[in-house]
Short mmCIF file of C-alpha atoms in Angstrom, two decimals:
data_model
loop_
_atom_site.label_atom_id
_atom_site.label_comp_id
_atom_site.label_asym_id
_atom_site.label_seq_id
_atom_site.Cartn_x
_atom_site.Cartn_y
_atom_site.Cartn_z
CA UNK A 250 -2.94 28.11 -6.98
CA UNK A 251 -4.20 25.88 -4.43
CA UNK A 252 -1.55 24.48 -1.96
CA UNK A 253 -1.83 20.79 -0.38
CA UNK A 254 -1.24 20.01 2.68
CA UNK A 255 -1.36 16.59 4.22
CA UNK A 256 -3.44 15.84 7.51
CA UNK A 257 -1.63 13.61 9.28
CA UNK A 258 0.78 12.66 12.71
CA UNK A 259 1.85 9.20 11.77
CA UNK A 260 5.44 10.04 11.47
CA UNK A 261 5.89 6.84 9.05
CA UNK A 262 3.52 8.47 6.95
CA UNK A 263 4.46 11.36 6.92
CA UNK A 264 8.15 10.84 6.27
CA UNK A 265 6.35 9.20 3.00
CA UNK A 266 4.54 11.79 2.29
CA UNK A 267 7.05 14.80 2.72
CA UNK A 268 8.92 12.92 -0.03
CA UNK A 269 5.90 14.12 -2.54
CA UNK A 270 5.83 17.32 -4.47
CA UNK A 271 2.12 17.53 -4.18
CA UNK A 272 2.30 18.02 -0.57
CA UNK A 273 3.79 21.77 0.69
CA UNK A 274 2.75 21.33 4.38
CA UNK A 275 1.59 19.01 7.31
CA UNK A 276 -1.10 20.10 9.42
CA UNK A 277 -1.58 18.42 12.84
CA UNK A 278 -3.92 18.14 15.42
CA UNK A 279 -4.33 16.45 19.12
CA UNK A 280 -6.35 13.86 18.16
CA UNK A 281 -4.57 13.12 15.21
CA UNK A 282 -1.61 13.28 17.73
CA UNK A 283 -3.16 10.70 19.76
CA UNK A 284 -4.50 8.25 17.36
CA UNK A 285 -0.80 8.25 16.25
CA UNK A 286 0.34 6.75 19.65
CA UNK A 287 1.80 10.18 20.97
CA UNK A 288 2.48 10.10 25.00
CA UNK A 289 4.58 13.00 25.36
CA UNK A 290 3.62 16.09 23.24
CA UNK A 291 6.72 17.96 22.84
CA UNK A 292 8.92 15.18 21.82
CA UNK A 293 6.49 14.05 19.33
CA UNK A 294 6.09 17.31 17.66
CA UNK A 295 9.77 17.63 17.41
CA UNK A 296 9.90 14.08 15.45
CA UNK A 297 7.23 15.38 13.14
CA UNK A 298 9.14 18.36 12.48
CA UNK A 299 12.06 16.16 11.63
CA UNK A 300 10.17 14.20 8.98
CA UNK A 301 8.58 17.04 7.55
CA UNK A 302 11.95 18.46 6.60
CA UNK A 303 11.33 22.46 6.03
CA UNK A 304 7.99 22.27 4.91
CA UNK A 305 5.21 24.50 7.27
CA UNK A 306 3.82 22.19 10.13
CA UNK A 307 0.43 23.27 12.20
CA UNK A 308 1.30 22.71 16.00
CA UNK A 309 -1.85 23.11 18.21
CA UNK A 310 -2.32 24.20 21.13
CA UNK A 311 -4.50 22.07 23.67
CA UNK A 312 -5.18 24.46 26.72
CA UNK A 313 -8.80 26.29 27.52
CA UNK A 314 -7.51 29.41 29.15
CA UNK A 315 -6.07 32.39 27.79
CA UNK A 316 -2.34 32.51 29.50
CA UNK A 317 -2.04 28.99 29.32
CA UNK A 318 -2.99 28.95 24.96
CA UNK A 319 -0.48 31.89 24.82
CA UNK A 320 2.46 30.30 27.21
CA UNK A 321 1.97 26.71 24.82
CA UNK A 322 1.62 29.02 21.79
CA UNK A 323 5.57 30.65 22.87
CA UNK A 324 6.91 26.80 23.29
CA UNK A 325 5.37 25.41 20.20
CA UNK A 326 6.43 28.13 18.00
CA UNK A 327 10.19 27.41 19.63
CA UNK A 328 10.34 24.22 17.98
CA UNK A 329 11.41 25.26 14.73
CA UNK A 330 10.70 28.02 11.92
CA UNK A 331 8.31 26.25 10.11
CA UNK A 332 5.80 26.01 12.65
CA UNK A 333 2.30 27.44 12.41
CA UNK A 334 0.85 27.42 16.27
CA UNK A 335 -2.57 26.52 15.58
CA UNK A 336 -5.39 28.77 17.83
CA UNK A 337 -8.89 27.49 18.08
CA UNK A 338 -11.10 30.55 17.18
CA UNK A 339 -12.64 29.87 20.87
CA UNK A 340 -12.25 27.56 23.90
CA UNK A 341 -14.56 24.61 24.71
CA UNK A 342 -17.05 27.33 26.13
CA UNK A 343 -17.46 29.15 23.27
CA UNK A 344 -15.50 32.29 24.12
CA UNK A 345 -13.47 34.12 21.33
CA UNK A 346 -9.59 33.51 21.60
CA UNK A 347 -8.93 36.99 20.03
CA UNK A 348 -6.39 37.95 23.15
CA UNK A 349 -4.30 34.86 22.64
CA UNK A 350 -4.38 35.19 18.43
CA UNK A 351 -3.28 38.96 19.23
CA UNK A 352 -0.85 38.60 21.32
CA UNK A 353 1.23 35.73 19.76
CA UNK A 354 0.50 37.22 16.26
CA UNK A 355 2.23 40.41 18.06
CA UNK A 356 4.83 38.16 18.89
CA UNK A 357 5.55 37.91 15.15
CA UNK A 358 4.45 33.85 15.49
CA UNK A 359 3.02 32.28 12.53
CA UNK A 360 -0.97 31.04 13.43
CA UNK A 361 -3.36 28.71 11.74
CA UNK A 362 -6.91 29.80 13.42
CA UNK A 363 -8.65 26.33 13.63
CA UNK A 364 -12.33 25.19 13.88
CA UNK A 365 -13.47 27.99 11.48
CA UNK A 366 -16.98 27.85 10.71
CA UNK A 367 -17.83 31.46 9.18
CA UNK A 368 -17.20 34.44 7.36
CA UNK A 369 -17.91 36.32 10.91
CA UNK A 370 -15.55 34.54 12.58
CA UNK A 371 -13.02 35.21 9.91
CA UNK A 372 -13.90 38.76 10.15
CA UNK A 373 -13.49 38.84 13.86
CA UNK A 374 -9.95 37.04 13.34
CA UNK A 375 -8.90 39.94 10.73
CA UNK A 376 -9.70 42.77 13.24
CA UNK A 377 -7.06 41.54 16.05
CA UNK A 378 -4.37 40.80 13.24
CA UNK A 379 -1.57 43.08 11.76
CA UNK A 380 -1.30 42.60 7.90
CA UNK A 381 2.69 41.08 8.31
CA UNK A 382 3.42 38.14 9.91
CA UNK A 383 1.65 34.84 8.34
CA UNK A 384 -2.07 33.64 9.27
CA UNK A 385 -3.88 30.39 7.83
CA UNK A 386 -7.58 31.18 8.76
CA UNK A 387 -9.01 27.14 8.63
CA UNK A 388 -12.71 26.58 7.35
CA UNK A 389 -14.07 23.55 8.75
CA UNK A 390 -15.96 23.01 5.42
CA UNK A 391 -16.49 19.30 5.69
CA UNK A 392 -17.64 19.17 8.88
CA UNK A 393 -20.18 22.12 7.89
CA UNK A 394 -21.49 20.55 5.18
CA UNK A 395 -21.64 17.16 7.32
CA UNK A 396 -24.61 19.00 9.47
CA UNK A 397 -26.67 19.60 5.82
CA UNK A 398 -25.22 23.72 5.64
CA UNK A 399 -23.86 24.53 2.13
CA UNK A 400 -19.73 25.56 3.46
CA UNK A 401 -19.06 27.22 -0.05
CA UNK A 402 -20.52 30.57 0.65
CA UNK A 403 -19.19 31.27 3.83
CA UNK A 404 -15.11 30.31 2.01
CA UNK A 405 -16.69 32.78 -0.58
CA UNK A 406 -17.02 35.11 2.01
CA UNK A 407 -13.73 34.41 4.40
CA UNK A 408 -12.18 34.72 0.74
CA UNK A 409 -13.22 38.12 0.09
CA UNK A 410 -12.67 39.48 3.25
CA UNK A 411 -8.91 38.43 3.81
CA UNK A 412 -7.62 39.96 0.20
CA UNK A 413 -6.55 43.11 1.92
CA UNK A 414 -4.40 41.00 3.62
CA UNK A 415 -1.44 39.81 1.74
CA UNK A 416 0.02 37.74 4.84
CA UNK A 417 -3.34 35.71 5.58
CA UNK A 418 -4.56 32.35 3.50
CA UNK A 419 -7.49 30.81 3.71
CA UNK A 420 -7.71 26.96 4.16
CA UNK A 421 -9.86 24.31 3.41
CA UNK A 422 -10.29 21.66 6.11
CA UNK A 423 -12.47 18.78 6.93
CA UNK A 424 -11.87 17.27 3.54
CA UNK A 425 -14.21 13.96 2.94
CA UNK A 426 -13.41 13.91 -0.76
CA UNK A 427 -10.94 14.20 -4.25
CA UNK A 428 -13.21 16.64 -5.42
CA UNK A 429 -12.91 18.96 -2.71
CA UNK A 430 -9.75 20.18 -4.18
CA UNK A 431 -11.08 21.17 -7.71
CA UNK A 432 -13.74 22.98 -5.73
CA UNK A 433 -11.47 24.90 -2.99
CA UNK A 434 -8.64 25.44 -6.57
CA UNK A 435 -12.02 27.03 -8.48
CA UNK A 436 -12.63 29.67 -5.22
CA UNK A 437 -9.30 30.73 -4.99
CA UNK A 438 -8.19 28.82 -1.13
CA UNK A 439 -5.04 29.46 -0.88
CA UNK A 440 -4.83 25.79 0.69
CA UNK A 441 -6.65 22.39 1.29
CA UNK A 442 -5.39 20.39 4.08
CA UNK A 443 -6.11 16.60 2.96
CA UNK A 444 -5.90 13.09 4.46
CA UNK A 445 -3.40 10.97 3.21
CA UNK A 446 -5.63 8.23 1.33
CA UNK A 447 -7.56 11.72 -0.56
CA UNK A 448 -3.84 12.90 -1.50
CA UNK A 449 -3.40 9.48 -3.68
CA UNK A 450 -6.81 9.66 -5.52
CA UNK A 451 -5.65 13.36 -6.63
CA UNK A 452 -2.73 11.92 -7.82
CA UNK A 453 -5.05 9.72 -9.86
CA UNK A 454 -7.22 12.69 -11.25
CA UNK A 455 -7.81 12.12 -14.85
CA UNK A 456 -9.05 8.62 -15.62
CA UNK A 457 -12.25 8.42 -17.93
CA UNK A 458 -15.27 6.88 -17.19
CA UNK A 459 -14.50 4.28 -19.34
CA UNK A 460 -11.52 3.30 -17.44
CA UNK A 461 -13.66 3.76 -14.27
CA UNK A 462 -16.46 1.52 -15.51
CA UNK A 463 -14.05 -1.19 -16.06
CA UNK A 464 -12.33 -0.91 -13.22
CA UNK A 465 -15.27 -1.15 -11.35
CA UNK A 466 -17.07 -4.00 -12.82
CA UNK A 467 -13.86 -5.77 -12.87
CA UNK A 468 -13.77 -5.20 -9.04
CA UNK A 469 -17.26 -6.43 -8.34
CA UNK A 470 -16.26 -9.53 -10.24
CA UNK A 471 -13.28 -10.22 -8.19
CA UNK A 472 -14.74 -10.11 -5.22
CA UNK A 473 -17.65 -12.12 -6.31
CA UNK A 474 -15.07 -15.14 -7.55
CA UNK A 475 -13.54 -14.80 -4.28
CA UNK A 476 -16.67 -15.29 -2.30
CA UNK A 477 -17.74 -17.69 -4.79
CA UNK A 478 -20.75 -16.79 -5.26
CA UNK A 479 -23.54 -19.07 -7.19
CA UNK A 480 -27.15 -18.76 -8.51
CA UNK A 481 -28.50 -21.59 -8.15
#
C-alpha cells in the first residue's frame, strides 16, 4: 500500500484536495510556501492545517544552524498533532543535521527527513532514531533521476534498511510523472508525495490506448481548426 500525499501550499487547493480520498497527507515546503503568497510563516501554516482537516501535514523548518532548526522544530510541531516537522538531512553547507533529527525525535515529534538522496544517508538517519515515534525518510527521486542517476536502487536500498523499523516510511518525492506511483506502489514506499495536476491523471489511470489515440488526434485537430491552419 502506497499512500498519496499531495504537494502543495495553495490553501484553495488544498481545501480541494483534502476533500479527496486519494489524498492521506499534505506535504509542504518554503518555496512552495512562498509561491503560494505566504508573508508570515506561522499564520500560514496554521491556515493549512485548517484546510487539511486531520490529515498529516509536513511543516519545514527554514533555519541553517542547529539550535535555531531545533527551537523552529518545538514551534512547528506546536501547531497541531498532525504535523510532521520536516529536517533537511543537512544545512546549506553540507553538514549532517543528525543533532537536531535526535533531539526533536527524542522529543517524541513526528519528522519527515527532506532532501534525501541515498541509501547512506538513510542509514545515517536510522542510527540517531529510536524505533517509536513516527519518521518519513523523503527520497528526492525525481530530482535524482533529473541529473541522469537511476533513483530506484538507492529507494531499494532506503527500503531495506528501514524494515526493522516499524515507526519509519519511506517516501517518494520529486514526482515529474503518473507513473511514478505504479513504480514507488511496485517497491513497497510507504508514500509518494505528488503535485496536484499528477494526483488527477492517477485518478484517470486506466484508459486504453485506443481511447488515448483518439483523444489525442482529436486534440491535434482542435487546435489545428482553431489556428486555422491551411495547405495551400
Amino acid at each position: 500500500m502506497t499512500d498519496i500525499y499531495c504537494d502543495i501550499a495553495d490553501l484553495k487547493n488544498i481545501l480541494k484536495f483534502s476533500k479527496k480520498k486519494i489524498v492521506k497527507g499534505f506535504t509542504t515546503n518554503p518555496s512552495l510556501m512562498r509561491k503560494a503568497g505566504a508573508k508570515d510563516y506561522r499564520n500560514y501554516s496554521k491556515k493549512v492545517l485548517n484546510a487539511c482537516g486531520n490529515k498529516p501535514v509536513s511543516l519545514e523548518v527554514f533555519a541553517d544552524k542547529n539550535d535555531e532548526m531545533i527551537e523552529q522544530g518545538l514551534k512547528i510541531n506546536s501547531w497541531g498533532k498532525n504535523v510532521f516537522v520536516k529536517v533537511p538531512i543537512t544545512n546549506s553547507k553540507g553538514k549532517f543535521m543528525g543533532e537536531v533529527i535526535e533531539r526533536l525525535n527524542k522529543n517524541k515529534i513526528k519528522l519527515n527527513i527532506t532532501a534525501v538522496y541515498s541509501s547512506s544517508q538513510t542509514k545515517k538517519i536510522l542510527k540517531v532514531i529510536n524505533k517509536k515515534t513516527k519518521v518519513i525518510i523523503s527520497l528526492f527521486a525525481g530530482r535524482a533521476a533529473d541529473t541522469g542517476k537511476d533513483p530506484i536502487p538507492e529507494l531499494k536500498k532506503s527500503i531495506f534498511l528501514s524494515k526493522k523499523f516499524r515507526n519509519v516510511k519511506i517516501l517518494w518525492a520529486s514526482v515529474r510523472e503518473p507513473y511514478n506511483y505504479l513504480q514507488a506502489k511496485k517497491l513497497g514506499c510507504q508514500i509518494i508525495t505528488v503535485p496536484p495536476t499528477i494526483i488527477e491523471k492517477i485518478e484517470n489511470f486506466g484508459k486504453t490506448f485506443d481511447r488515448l489515440t483518439i483523444e489525442t488526434v482529436k486534440g491535434f485537430l482542435v487546435d489545428s481548426k482553431k489556428s486555422q491552419f491551411k495547405i495551400k
